[in-house]
Amino acid sequence: MVATLNTNNNQISATGNTAELEKIRDFVGAQAKLFGFGEIDAFQIALAVDEACSNLIRHSYHNDNNRQFIVSIEKNNSELIIQVMDNGDTFNPMSVPEPDMEEYFKKFKRGGLGVQIMRKVMDKIEYIPAQTSTALNVLSLTKRLV
Amino acid sequence: MSETKFTIEHQSIGEIKCLKIQGYLDAHTAPQLESALGNLVEEGKHKIIVNFSELDYISSAGLGVFMVYIEDVRETGGDIKLAEMKPKVFTVFDLLGFPMLFEIVENNQAAIAKFAN
């Protein structure tokens, strides 16, 4: 178990509390704008990261304030890569099947749309589960500036 | 702190109830809206307008709140109409096709007119 996760300038740490989501969105949105994305793109990138973190806080950290995770930003040519790193249970969001939205609305289904938002907004999503008990799971969300 | 980042103002327009929401609607604040809508539905108030004019953000947790009650209110001839959305908030609804299910209108007047028809 990692009690405190070290961060640098391109990272922030957050706890397993949904009150932290606003700070994460502010950080990601500001970084996306600095990188060159417009208002709507930056808004949606922050949204996709919010969805990833909301799922993590709820399903892996069970809203435990004492658990920490990191959101980091990498820039690679025209790509903005946001990584969410946690030490919770491994869970690959890409294993969630894409919902049929017509069916979803017809049956008034609930929940499960966060991953779909991530898919719609981001260009690439990769998940690398922790290989050892002290390593972190890494979810990478990439958006290209075109 | 975050407690002030989302507020709900209740208004009555005849038999129609309007919830004016303000701030950020995310996984942290969505339970507040779920509770407010749930109270209206329980009281038998099934004609509801949610006014988004001062809402700056919504995530899937916020979208999910509308899915909880839409079937119940429509079964009794009511509806939840969504009014005066900022363009960036509308993009979130649009990403997943929510305009297929929900009536999203320009303002409260348009929503009231839809209820009258």
XYZ file of N, CA and C in Angstrom:
789
model
N 0.835 -1.199 0.000
C 0.000 0.000 0.000
C 0.874 1.256 0.000
N 0.564 2.196 -0.881
C 1.332 3.437 -0.925
C 0.564 4.481 -0.123
N 1.174 4.989 0.928
C 0.472 5.958 1.782
C 0.418 7.316 1.095
N 1.550 7.779 0.614
C 1.605 9.075 -0.055
C 2.312 8.895 -1.386
N 1.750 9.434 -2.427
C 2.347 9.311 -3.749
C 3.054 10.615 -4.092
N 4.301 10.506 -4.505
C 5.057 11.711 -4.848
C 4.621 12.245 -6.201
N 4.568 13.560 -6.331
C 4.151 14.165 -7.602
C 5.145 15.247 -8.021
N 5.120 15.604 -9.311
C 5.917 16.742 -9.776
C 4.982 17.787 -10.389
N 5.551 18.753 -11.111
C 4.753 19.878 -11.621
C 3.651 19.477 -12.590
N 3.884 18.377 -13.306
C 2.884 17.949 -14.280
C 1.916 16.936 -13.710
N 1.864 16.880 -12.402
C 0.997 15.888 -11.764
C 0.248 16.518 -10.600
N -0.894 15.952 -10.300
C -1.510 16.268 -9.006
C -1.924 14.965 -8.360
N -1.994 14.972 -7.059
C -2.502 13.791 -6.367
C -3.885 14.126 -5.830
N -4.694 13.102 -5.711
C -6.044 13.282 -5.199
C -6.380 12.088 -4.321
N -7.425 12.260 -3.512
C -7.834 11.161 -2.636
C -9.142 10.549 -3.139
N -9.509 9.457 -2.532
C -10.712 8.737 -2.956
C -11.986 9.424 -2.512
N -12.148 10.668 -2.934
C -13.283 11.483 -2.504
C -13.768 12.266 -3.724
N -15.048 12.153 -4.027
C -15.553 12.823 -5.231
C -15.438 14.351 -5.140
N -15.222 14.884 -3.948
C -15.013 16.334 -3.817
C -13.722 16.752 -4.527
N -12.851 15.805 -4.796
C -11.578 16.092 -5.467
C -11.728 16.268 -6.982
N -12.878 15.891 -7.524
C -13.038 15.889 -8.984
C -12.882 17.283 -9.590
N -13.371 18.276 -8.882
C -13.308 19.645 -9.412
C -11.854 20.082 -9.605
N -11.027 19.782 -8.617
C -9.615 20.148 -8.699
C -8.926 19.424 -9.872
N -9.296 18.171 -10.086
C -8.719 17.395 -11.197
C -9.144 18.010 -12.532
N -10.418 18.361 -12.653
C -10.917 18.965 -13.901
C -10.214 20.288 -14.178
N -10.058 21.090 -13.112
C -9.397 22.391 -13.282
C -7.970 22.195 -13.792
N -7.265 21.238 -13.216
C -5.875 20.963 -13.595
C -5.803 20.484 -15.047
N -6.611 19.509 -15.381
C -6.563 18.926 -16.731
C -7.036 19.939 -17.775
N -8.117 20.642 -17.477
C -8.649 21.627 -18.424
C -7.631 22.721 -18.714
N -6.965 23.211 -17.667
C -5.968 24.273 -17.835
C -4.783 23.769 -18.665
N -4.340 22.551 -18.392
C -3.217 21.976 -19.137
C -3.590 21.762 -20.604
N -4.818 21.338 -20.844
C -5.271 21.094 -22.221
C -5.304 22.407 -23.002
N -5.749 23.475 -22.349
C -5.789 24.788 -23.018
C -4.370 25.279 -23.300
N -3.488 25.110 -22.319
C -2.084 25.498 -22.511
C -1.475 24.763 -23.701
N -1.892 23.517 -23.881
C -1.354 22.698 -24.969
C -1.876 23.164 -26.325
N -2.986 23.897 -26.295
C -3.508 24.442 -27.546
C -4.939 24.047 -27.878
N -5.550 23.241 -27.034
C -6.931 22.853 -27.296
C -7.872 24.033 -27.020
N -8.947 24.100 -27.783
C -9.958 25.136 -27.594
C -10.824 24.834 -26.385
N -11.726 25.779 -26.109
C -12.572 25.710 -24.914
C -13.355 24.393 -24.815
N -14.045 24.024 -25.902
C -14.902 22.829 -25.860
C -14.049 21.556 -25.735
N -12.962 21.472 -26.499
C -12.099 20.291 -26.404
C -11.519 20.148 -24.998
N -11.044 21.265 -24.441
C -10.453 21.221 -23.091
C -11.511 20.788 -22.072
N -12.720 21.299 -22.257
C -13.847 20.934 -21.383
C -14.114 19.431 -21.458
N -14.101 18.901 -22.689
C -14.423 17.475 -22.861
C -13.274 16.568 -22.404
N -12.041 17.022 -22.563
C -10.905 16.234 -22.071
C -10.985 16.142 -20.542
N -11.276 17.285 -19.906
C -11.437 17.286 -18.445
C -12.584 16.368 -18.040
N -13.639 16.353 -18.856
C -14.785 15.471 -18.600
C -14.369 13.997 -18.652
N -13.610 13.633 -19.681
C -13.185 12.234 -19.825
C -12.340 11.798 -18.622
N -11.482 12.701 -18.153
C -10.637 12.374 -16.999
C -11.495 12.297 -15.728
N -12.465 13.194 -15.620
C -13.418 13.137 -14.497
C -14.090 11.762 -14.468
N -14.513 11.282 -15.639
C -15.210 9.984 -15.691
C -14.290 8.857 -15.212
N -13.030 8.892 -15.656
C -12.072 7.859 -15.244
C -11.873 7.905 -13.729
N -11.728 9.123 -13.201
C -11.461 9.275 -11.766
C -12.705 8.959 -10.931
N -13.881 9.332 -11.434
C -15.127 9.013 -10.720
C -15.277 7.508 -10.563
N -15.006 6.780 -11.646
C -15.088 5.307 -11.588
C -14.085 4.746 -10.593
N -12.876 5.294 -10.629
C -11.820 4.827 -9.731
C -12.209 5.070 -8.266
N -12.663 6.288 -7.983
C -13.012 6.656 -6.604
C -14.144 5.766 -6.084
N -15.125 5.544 -6.944
C -16.302 4.800 -6.503
C -16.058 3.289 -6.465
N -15.564 2.759 -7.575
C -15.533 1.300 -7.695
C -14.262 0.657 -7.152
N -13.134 1.373 -7.203
C -11.896 0.762 -6.744
C -11.521 1.238 -5.337
N -11.681 2.539 -5.100
C -11.303 3.078 -3.781
C -12.494 3.143 -2.815
N -13.678 2.833 -3.296
C -14.889 2.809 -2.462
C -15.009 4.073 -1.603
N -14.762 5.212 -2.238
C -14.882 6.517 -1.572
C -14.040 6.620 -0.301
N -12.905 5.961 -0.291
C -12.017 5.994 0.880
C -11.064 7.187 0.760
N -11.289 8.153 1.628
C -10.496 9.384 1.677
C -9.006 9.157 1.905
N -8.681 8.010 2.455
C -7.272 7.739 2.782
C -6.499 7.147 1.614
N -7.199 6.832 0.531
C -6.525 6.283 -0.647
C -6.152 7.433 -1.573
N -4.983 7.304 -2.197
C -4.524 8.364 -3.106
C -4.329 7.838 -4.520
N -4.445 8.732 -5.486
C -4.076 8.420 -6.861
C -3.483 9.667 -7.502
N -2.863 9.466 -8.648
C -2.168 10.572 -9.320
C -2.771 10.785 -10.707
N -2.893 12.053 -11.083
C -3.249 12.394 -12.460
C -2.064 13.162 -13.032
N -1.476 12.635 -14.094
C -0.296 13.294 -14.664
C -0.533 13.623 -16.132
N 0.206 14.629 -16.600
C 0.068 15.083 -17.987
C 1.403 14.916 -18.698
N 1.364 14.278 -19.847
C 2.549 14.168 -20.695
C 2.220 14.798 -22.044
N 3.251 15.404 -22.648
C 3.046 15.977 -23.979
C 3.999 15.312 -24.944
N 3.464 14.790 -26.038
C 4.289 14.077 -27.002
C 3.917 14.566 -28.407
N 4.709 15.478 -28.952
C 4.390 16.124 -30.236
C 2.975 16.705 -30.189
N 2.092 16.140 -31.008
C 0.744 16.713 -31.045
C -0.209 15.985 -30.094
N 0.333 15.146 -29.240
C -0.542 14.366 -28.360
C -0.471 14.841 -26.912
N -1.633 14.989 -26.323
C -1.722 15.241 -24.888
C -2.115 13.907 -24.249
N -1.288 13.454 -23.325
C -1.544 12.151 -22.708
C -1.783 12.362 -21.208
N -2.955 11.980 -20.776
C -3.271 12.111 -19.344
C -3.245 10.714 -18.745
N -2.491 10.555 -17.686
C -2.395 9.251 -17.041
C -3.017 9.313 -15.646
N -3.866 8.347 -15.375
C -4.438 8.208 -14.035
C -3.787 6.972 -13.422
N -3.068 7.179 -12.313
C -2.288 6.089 -11.719
C -2.814 5.792 -10.318
N -3.141 4.537 -10.089
C -3.746 4.183 -8.801
C -3.178 2.864 -8.285
N -3.408 2.641 -7.020
C -2.969 1.360 -6.445
C -4.164 0.539 -5.953
N -5.264 0.672 -6.663
C -6.459 -0.102 -6.316
C -6.524 -1.412 -7.088
N -7.692 -2.035 -7.059
C -7.894 -3.268 -7.825
C -7.710 -2.955 -9.308
N -7.184 -3.926 -10.044
C -7.027 -3.678 -11.477
C -8.398 -3.758 -12.158
N -8.620 -2.806 -13.033
C -9.870 -2.806 -13.804
C -9.642 -2.061 -15.105
N -9.774 -2.782 -16.194
C -9.578 -2.166 -17.502
C -10.912 -1.635 -18.021
N -11.067 -0.312 -18.047
C -12.361 0.225 -18.500
C -12.709 -0.184 -19.925
N -11.672 -0.506 -20.712
C -11.937 -0.910 -22.091
C -12.588 -2.285 -22.180
N -12.652 -2.980 -21.038
C -13.328 -4.289 -21.037
C -14.853 -4.100 -20.980
N -15.285 -2.872 -20.703
C -16.728 -2.599 -20.673
C -17.225 -2.511 -22.112
N -18.215 -3.342 -22.481
C -18.695 -3.282 -23.869
C -19.379 -1.960 -24.178
N -19.296 -1.557 -25.435
C -19.959 -0.306 -25.838
C -21.470 -0.497 -25.795
N -22.185 0.402 -25.119
C -23.648 0.234 -25.073
C -24.305 0.626 -26.396
N -25.423 -0.036 -26.687
C -26.262 0.390 -27.805
C -27.179 1.466 -27.226
N -26.957 2.727 -27.592
C -27.668 3.816 -26.912
C -29.176 3.797 -27.185
N -29.567 3.321 -28.381
C -31.017 3.253 -28.654
C -31.690 2.299 -27.672
N -31.022 1.155 -27.478
C -31.509 0.145 -26.540
C -31.478 0.701 -25.104
N -30.416 1.413 -24.813
C -30.211 2.010 -23.487
C -31.388 2.925 -23.134
N -31.758 3.779 -24.102
C -32.851 4.726 -23.851
C -34.204 4.015 -23.840
N -34.361 3.038 -24.730
C -35.637 2.323 -24.815
C -35.939 1.624 -23.490
N -34.903 1.077 -22.881
C -35.098 0.337 -21.630
C -34.835 1.190 -20.390
N -34.648 2.477 -20.587
C -34.386 3.402 -19.473
C -33.301 2.866 -18.550
N -32.204 2.453 -19.150
C -31.111 1.915 -18.344
C -30.434 3.037 -17.555
N -29.621 2.638 -16.603
C -28.927 3.619 -15.772
C -27.465 3.251 -15.624
N -26.634 4.273 -15.526
C -25.206 4.082 -15.225
C -24.417 3.532 -16.399
N -23.127 3.393 -16.172
C -22.249 2.774 -17.161
C -21.888 3.650 -18.346
N -22.140 4.958 -18.253
C -21.887 5.809 -19.415
C -20.538 6.531 -19.364
N -19.882 6.463 -18.227
C -18.596 7.161 -18.083
C -17.558 6.667 -19.072
N -17.462 5.357 -19.216
C -16.476 4.783 -20.134
C -16.816 5.170 -21.574
N -18.102 5.223 -21.863
C -18.518 5.592 -23.220
C -18.133 7.044 -23.525
N -18.257 7.907 -22.531
C -17.821 9.301 -22.713
C -16.318 9.335 -22.975
N -15.561 8.556 -22.217
C -14.104 8.505 -22.428
C -13.795 8.086 -23.862
N -14.513 7.072 -24.337
C -14.295 6.585 -25.714
C -14.618 7.662 -26.746
N -15.722 8.355 -26.522
C -16.173 9.355 -27.505
C -15.218 10.544 -27.571
N -14.661 10.920 -26.416
C -13.853 12.139 -26.364
C -12.403 11.893 -26.754
N -11.831 10.799 -26.269
C -10.392 10.596 -26.433
C -10.082 9.815 -27.717
N -8.850 9.997 -28.231
C -8.443 9.279 -29.439
C -7.897 7.893 -29.117
N -7.301 7.763 -27.955
C -6.697 6.467 -27.596
C -6.814 6.259 -26.086
N -7.154 5.042 -25.702
C -7.241 4.720 -24.270
C -6.487 3.414 -24.050
N -5.546 3.441 -23.130
C -4.756 2.234 -22.834
C -4.745 2.009 -21.329
N -4.747 0.747 -20.955
C -4.705 0.426 -19.528
C -3.601 -0.581 -19.278
N -2.722 -0.228 -18.364
C -1.645 -1.169 -18.006
C -1.787 -1.496 -16.523
N -2.200 -2.726 -16.215
C -2.356 -3.075 -14.799
C -1.002 -3.177 -14.095
N -0.998 -2.905 -12.805
C 0.233 -3.007 -12.014
C 0.778 -4.434 -12.076
N 2.085 -4.541 -12.274
C 2.700 -5.876 -12.399
C 3.172 -6.422 -11.049
N 3.326 -5.529 -10.078
C 3.731 -5.970 -8.740
C 2.832 -5.308 -7.712
N 2.913 -5.769 -6.472
C 2.012 -5.253 -5.437
C 2.326 -3.796 -5.075
N 3.529 -3.311 -5.399
C 3.863 -1.927 -5.054
C 3.746 -0.989 -6.263
N 3.511 -1.559 -7.433
C 3.399 -0.730 -8.642
C 1.983 -0.149 -8.751
N 1.825 0.761 -9.711
C 0.532 1.415 -9.899
C -0.121 0.952 -11.204
N -1.433 0.877 -11.193
C -2.172 0.695 -12.445
C -2.117 2.022 -13.194
N -1.992 1.958 -14.511
C -1.922 3.203 -15.284
C -2.971 3.188 -16.398
N -3.846 4.175 -16.348
C -4.815 4.374 -17.428
C -4.353 5.604 -18.210
N -4.073 5.410 -19.493
C -3.606 6.523 -20.329
C -4.700 6.954 -21.288
N -4.994 8.251 -21.256
C -6.017 8.823 -22.141
C -5.318 9.820 -23.059
N -5.380 9.570 -24.364
C -4.646 10.412 -25.314
C -5.598 11.170 -26.230
N -5.287 12.462 -26.416
C -6.049 13.274 -27.366
C -5.064 13.994 -28.280
N -5.309 13.882 -29.571
C -4.433 14.545 -30.552
C -4.941 15.937 -30.870
N -3.992 16.857 -30.972
C -4.315 18.223 -31.380
C -4.255 18.264 -32.901
N -5.379 18.533 -33.536
C -5.359 18.539 -35.012
C -5.654 19.927 -35.562
N -15.756 25.340 0.102
C -15.600 23.958 -0.350
C -16.688 23.591 -1.347
N -16.713 22.355 -1.716
C -17.560 21.919 -2.820
C -19.057 22.052 -2.519
N -19.427 22.179 -1.247
C -20.852 22.259 -0.899
C -21.524 23.432 -1.607
N -20.775 24.492 -1.886
C -21.372 25.665 -2.505
C -21.290 25.596 -4.030
N -20.696 24.537 -4.567
C -20.458 24.474 -6.004
C -21.665 23.995 -6.797
N -22.692 23.572 -6.109
C -23.910 23.163 -6.813
C -25.101 23.568 -5.965
N -26.013 24.313 -6.575
C -27.216 24.691 -5.832
C -28.449 24.453 -6.706
N -29.576 24.298 -6.031
C -30.851 24.070 -6.723
C -31.866 25.079 -6.197
N -32.489 25.794 -7.120
C -33.527 26.757 -6.735
C -34.868 26.205 -7.214
N -35.822 26.146 -6.322
C -37.142 25.597 -6.672
C -38.101 26.715 -7.066
N -38.813 26.502 -8.176
C -39.837 27.457 -8.590
C -41.085 26.681 -8.986
N -42.239 27.329 -8.813
C -43.493 26.726 -9.280
C -44.082 27.609 -10.349
N -44.489 26.975 -11.447
C -45.166 27.711 -12.519
C -46.483 26.977 -12.736
N -47.530 27.380 -11.977
C -48.772 26.612 -11.989
C -48.498 25.212 -11.471
N -48.915 24.215 -12.246
C -48.686 22.825 -11.791
C -47.282 22.331 -12.156
N -46.548 23.157 -12.876
C -45.209 22.751 -13.305
C -44.182 23.151 -12.240
N -43.286 22.243 -11.956
C -42.202 22.554 -11.021
C -40.919 22.781 -11.814
N -40.186 23.803 -11.423
C -38.926 24.090 -12.112
C -37.773 24.032 -11.113
N -36.770 23.276 -11.472
C -35.548 23.247 -10.668
C -34.476 23.991 -11.459
N -34.029 25.113 -10.911
C -32.953 25.851 -11.579
C -31.643 25.406 -10.935
N -30.798 24.786 -11.756
C -29.568 24.239 -11.183
C -28.388 25.127 -11.555
N -27.440 25.212 -10.628
C -26.319 26.142 -10.808
C -25.030 25.471 -10.369
N -23.961 25.687 -11.140
C -22.647 25.203 -10.707
C -22.193 23.962 -11.456
N -21.700 22.982 -10.709
C -21.118 21.773 -11.292
C -21.926 20.550 -10.886
N -22.382 19.805 -11.880
C -23.144 18.578 -11.595
C -22.254 17.388 -11.952
N -21.665 16.778 -10.913
C -20.750 15.654 -11.135
C -21.059 14.543 -10.137
N -20.154 13.580 -10.003
C -20.419 12.449 -9.109
C -20.564 12.912 -7.661
N -19.983 14.074 -7.353
C -20.068 14.582 -5.985
C -21.418 15.231 -5.695
N -21.947 15.947 -6.682
C -23.151 16.735 -6.440
C -24.436 16.090 -6.981
N -24.291 15.077 -7.848
C -25.479 14.459 -8.457
C -26.497 13.953 -7.418
N -26.049 13.406 -6.263
C -27.052 12.944 -5.283
C -28.002 14.052 -4.822
N -27.546 15.314 -4.809
C -28.422 16.429 -4.418
C -29.575 16.578 -5.405
N -29.248 16.480 -6.704
C -30.297 16.623 -7.716
C -31.212 15.393 -7.706
N -30.619 14.235 -7.501
C -31.427 13.007 -7.459
C -32.453 13.096 -6.332
N -32.021 13.620 -5.202
C -32.908 13.748 -4.062
C -34.019 14.785 -4.348
N -33.642 15.911 -4.963
C -34.640 16.956 -5.261
C -35.683 16.451 -6.258
N -35.209 15.760 -7.307
C -36.152 15.225 -8.301
C -37.009 14.121 -7.678
N -36.370 13.295 -6.864
C -37.088 12.201 -6.195
C -38.218 12.741 -5.320
N -37.958 13.834 -4.611
C -38.998 14.429 -3.760
C -40.185 14.901 -4.588
N -39.891 15.530 -5.737
C -40.983 16.007 -6.601
C -41.820 14.833 -7.103
N -41.134 13.798 -7.562
C -41.847 12.643 -8.124
C -42.706 11.978 -7.041
N -42.154 11.885 -5.843
C -42.900 11.289 -4.726
C -44.142 12.099 -4.372
N -44.018 13.419 -4.509
C -45.162 14.299 -4.218
C -46.177 14.301 -5.359
N -45.901 13.538 -6.402
C -46.829 13.486 -7.539
C -46.647 14.626 -8.518
N -45.564 15.379 -8.376
C -45.287 16.462 -9.324
C -44.502 15.878 -10.495
N -45.205 15.662 -11.585
C -44.582 14.943 -12.698
C -44.322 15.809 -13.921
N -44.672 17.089 -13.829
C -44.326 18.008 -14.920
C -43.187 18.879 -14.403
N -42.022 18.581 -14.886
C -40.819 19.190 -14.296
C -39.967 19.832 -15.388
N -39.505 21.042 -15.099
C -38.513 21.696 -15.968
C -37.216 21.777 -15.162
N -36.128 21.365 -15.763
C -34.829 21.618 -15.141
C -34.157 22.697 -15.979
N -33.920 23.836 -15.335
C -33.310 24.965 -16.043
C -31.802 24.957 -15.814
N -31.072 24.901 -16.933
C -29.611 24.737 -16.891
C -28.852 26.055 -17.089
N -29.556 27.186 -17.066
C -28.909 28.437 -17.503
C -27.649 28.771 -16.707
N -27.585 28.323 -15.468
C -26.396 28.636 -14.659
C -25.582 27.382 -14.339
N -25.782 26.333 -15.134
C -24.990 25.115 -14.918
C -23.765 25.160 -15.833
N -22.605 24.996 -15.249
C -21.352 25.115 -16.012
C -20.725 23.780 -16.363
N -21.204 22.705 -15.743
C -20.542 21.414 -15.987
C -21.496 20.279 -15.665
N -21.423 19.227 -16.473
C -22.165 17.999 -16.158
C -21.328 16.806 -16.602
N -21.330 15.750 -15.789
C -20.669 14.499 -16.185
C -21.743 13.412 -16.275
N -21.323 12.181 -16.554
C -22.305 11.105 -16.718
C -23.108 10.868 -15.443
N -22.525 11.209 -14.291
C -23.265 11.048 -13.029
C -24.492 11.957 -13.035
N -24.335 13.138 -13.624
C -25.467 14.069 -13.729
C -26.477 13.582 -14.745
N -26.000 13.095 -15.890
C -26.917 12.568 -16.912
C -27.749 11.430 -16.322
N -27.083 10.609 -15.510
C -27.740 9.433 -14.940
C -28.935 9.785 -14.075
N -28.904 10.946 -13.435
C -30.017 11.346 -12.558
C -31.316 11.437 -13.359
N -31.214 11.945 -14.585
C -32.428 12.099 -15.388
C -32.993 10.749 -15.827
N -32.079 9.785 -16.008
C -32.534 8.441 -16.391
C -33.334 7.767 -15.265
N -33.030 8.155 -14.009
C -33.683 7.508 -12.863
C -35.188 7.771 -12.878
N -35.591 8.995 -13.259
C -37.003 9.371 -13.084
C -37.813 9.524 -14.365
N -37.153 9.524 -15.508
C -37.879 9.873 -16.730
C -39.025 8.894 -17.029
N -38.792 7.611 -16.771
C -39.825 6.610 -17.055
C -41.042 6.836 -16.146
N -40.782 7.051 -14.861
C -41.866 7.258 -13.888
C -42.741 8.450 -14.265
N -42.103 9.574 -14.582
C -42.928 10.770 -14.847
C -43.688 10.631 -16.170
N -43.099 9.972 -17.150
C -43.795 9.835 -18.443
C -44.973 8.870 -18.346
N -44.842 7.885 -17.465
C -45.938 6.919 -17.293
C -47.218 7.602 -16.827
N -47.072 8.742 -16.143
C -48.259 9.442 -15.634
C -48.557 10.696 -16.451
N -48.021 10.742 -17.645
C -48.319 11.885 -18.521
C -47.437 13.094 -18.290
N -46.463 12.965 -17.430
C -45.554 14.084 -17.171
C -44.304 13.985 -18.017
N -43.345 14.817 -17.680
C -42.064 14.791 -18.393
C -41.036 15.590 -17.588
N -39.787 15.359 -17.911
C -38.717 16.236 -17.398
C -38.144 16.925 -18.630
N -38.390 18.227 -18.734
C -37.873 18.970 -19.889
C -36.653 19.765 -19.453
N -35.671 19.777 -20.317
C -34.389 20.390 -19.979
C -34.252 21.696 -20.757
N -34.063 22.795 -20.028
C -34.114 24.106 -20.672
C -32.830 24.909 -20.486
N -32.546 25.735 -21.493
C -31.536 26.790 -21.438
C -30.123 26.290 -21.138
N -29.732 25.252 -21.865
C -28.404 24.657 -21.649
C -27.307 25.472 -22.326
N -26.192 25.650 -21.643
C -25.031 26.267 -22.294
C -24.498 25.296 -23.348
N -23.921 25.827 -24.438
C -23.454 24.932 -25.508
C -22.501 23.836 -25.034
N -21.574 24.164 -24.130
C -20.615 23.126 -23.710
C -21.313 22.032 -22.889
N -22.320 22.395 -22.137
C -23.079 21.391 -21.381
C -23.887 20.533 -22.357
N -24.457 21.187 -23.378
C -25.223 20.426 -24.382
C -24.335 19.386 -25.070
N -23.047 19.711 -25.284
C -22.171 18.748 -25.974
C -22.099 17.420 -25.220
N -22.225 17.471 -23.892
C -22.142 16.234 -23.097
C -23.390 15.375 -23.353
N -24.558 16.018 -23.377
C -25.799 15.303 -23.710
C -25.707 14.722 -25.109
N -25.164 15.544 -26.014
C -25.131 15.180 -27.422
C -24.153 14.028 -27.706
N -23.056 13.984 -26.958
C -22.046 12.933 -27.157
C -22.667 11.538 -27.108
N -23.631 11.372 -26.211
C -24.209 10.042 -25.988
C -25.600 9.889 -26.592
N -26.047 10.909 -27.291
C -27.359 10.793 -27.952
C -28.540 11.088 -27.050
N -28.324 11.758 -25.922
C -29.441 12.035 -25.013
C -30.580 12.851 -25.631
N -30.295 13.687 -26.647
C -31.429 14.397 -27.256
C -32.452 13.443 -27.897
N -32.080 12.159 -28.094
C -33.043 11.163 -28.587
C -34.159 10.936 -27.573
N -33.811 10.997 -26.297
C -34.771 10.653 -25.239
C -35.381 11.886 -24.575
N -34.585 12.931 -24.431
C -35.029 14.095 -23.663
C -35.347 15.279 -24.564
N -36.372 16.001 -24.162
C -36.682 17.232 -24.880
C -35.833 18.353 -24.285
N -34.975 18.893 -25.122
C -34.075 19.963 -24.682
C -34.511 21.231 -25.392
N -34.951 22.208 -24.617
C -35.554 23.402 -25.221
C -34.789 24.663 -24.832
N -35.131 25.733 -25.581
C -34.379 26.984 -25.452
C -34.504 27.633 -24.071
N -35.725 27.654 -23.558
C -35.929 28.320 -22.258
C -37.185 27.773 -21.573
N -37.463 28.299 -20.365
C -38.622 27.820 -19.603
C -39.929 28.020 -20.365
N -40.042 29.165 -21.058
C -41.274 29.445 -21.798
C -41.553 28.349 -22.824
N -40.506 27.945 -23.528
C -40.669 26.892 -24.537
C -41.079 25.575 -23.869
N -40.516 25.310 -22.693
C -40.871 24.078 -21.978
C -42.322 24.117 -21.527
N -42.754 25.290 -21.027
C -44.142 25.449 -20.575
C -45.090 25.245 -21.760
N -44.727 25.815 -22.905
C -45.561 25.668 -24.111
C -45.653 24.198 -24.514
N -44.553 23.452 -24.383
C -44.568 22.011 -24.726
C -45.506 21.255 -23.790
N -45.487 21.621 -22.515
C -46.390 20.959 -21.566
C -47.848 21.280 -21.892
N -48.095 22.475 -22.408
C -49.471 22.886 -22.714
C -50.027 22.136 -23.922
N -49.143 21.681 -24.806
C -49.611 20.995 -26.030
C -50.090 19.573 -25.758
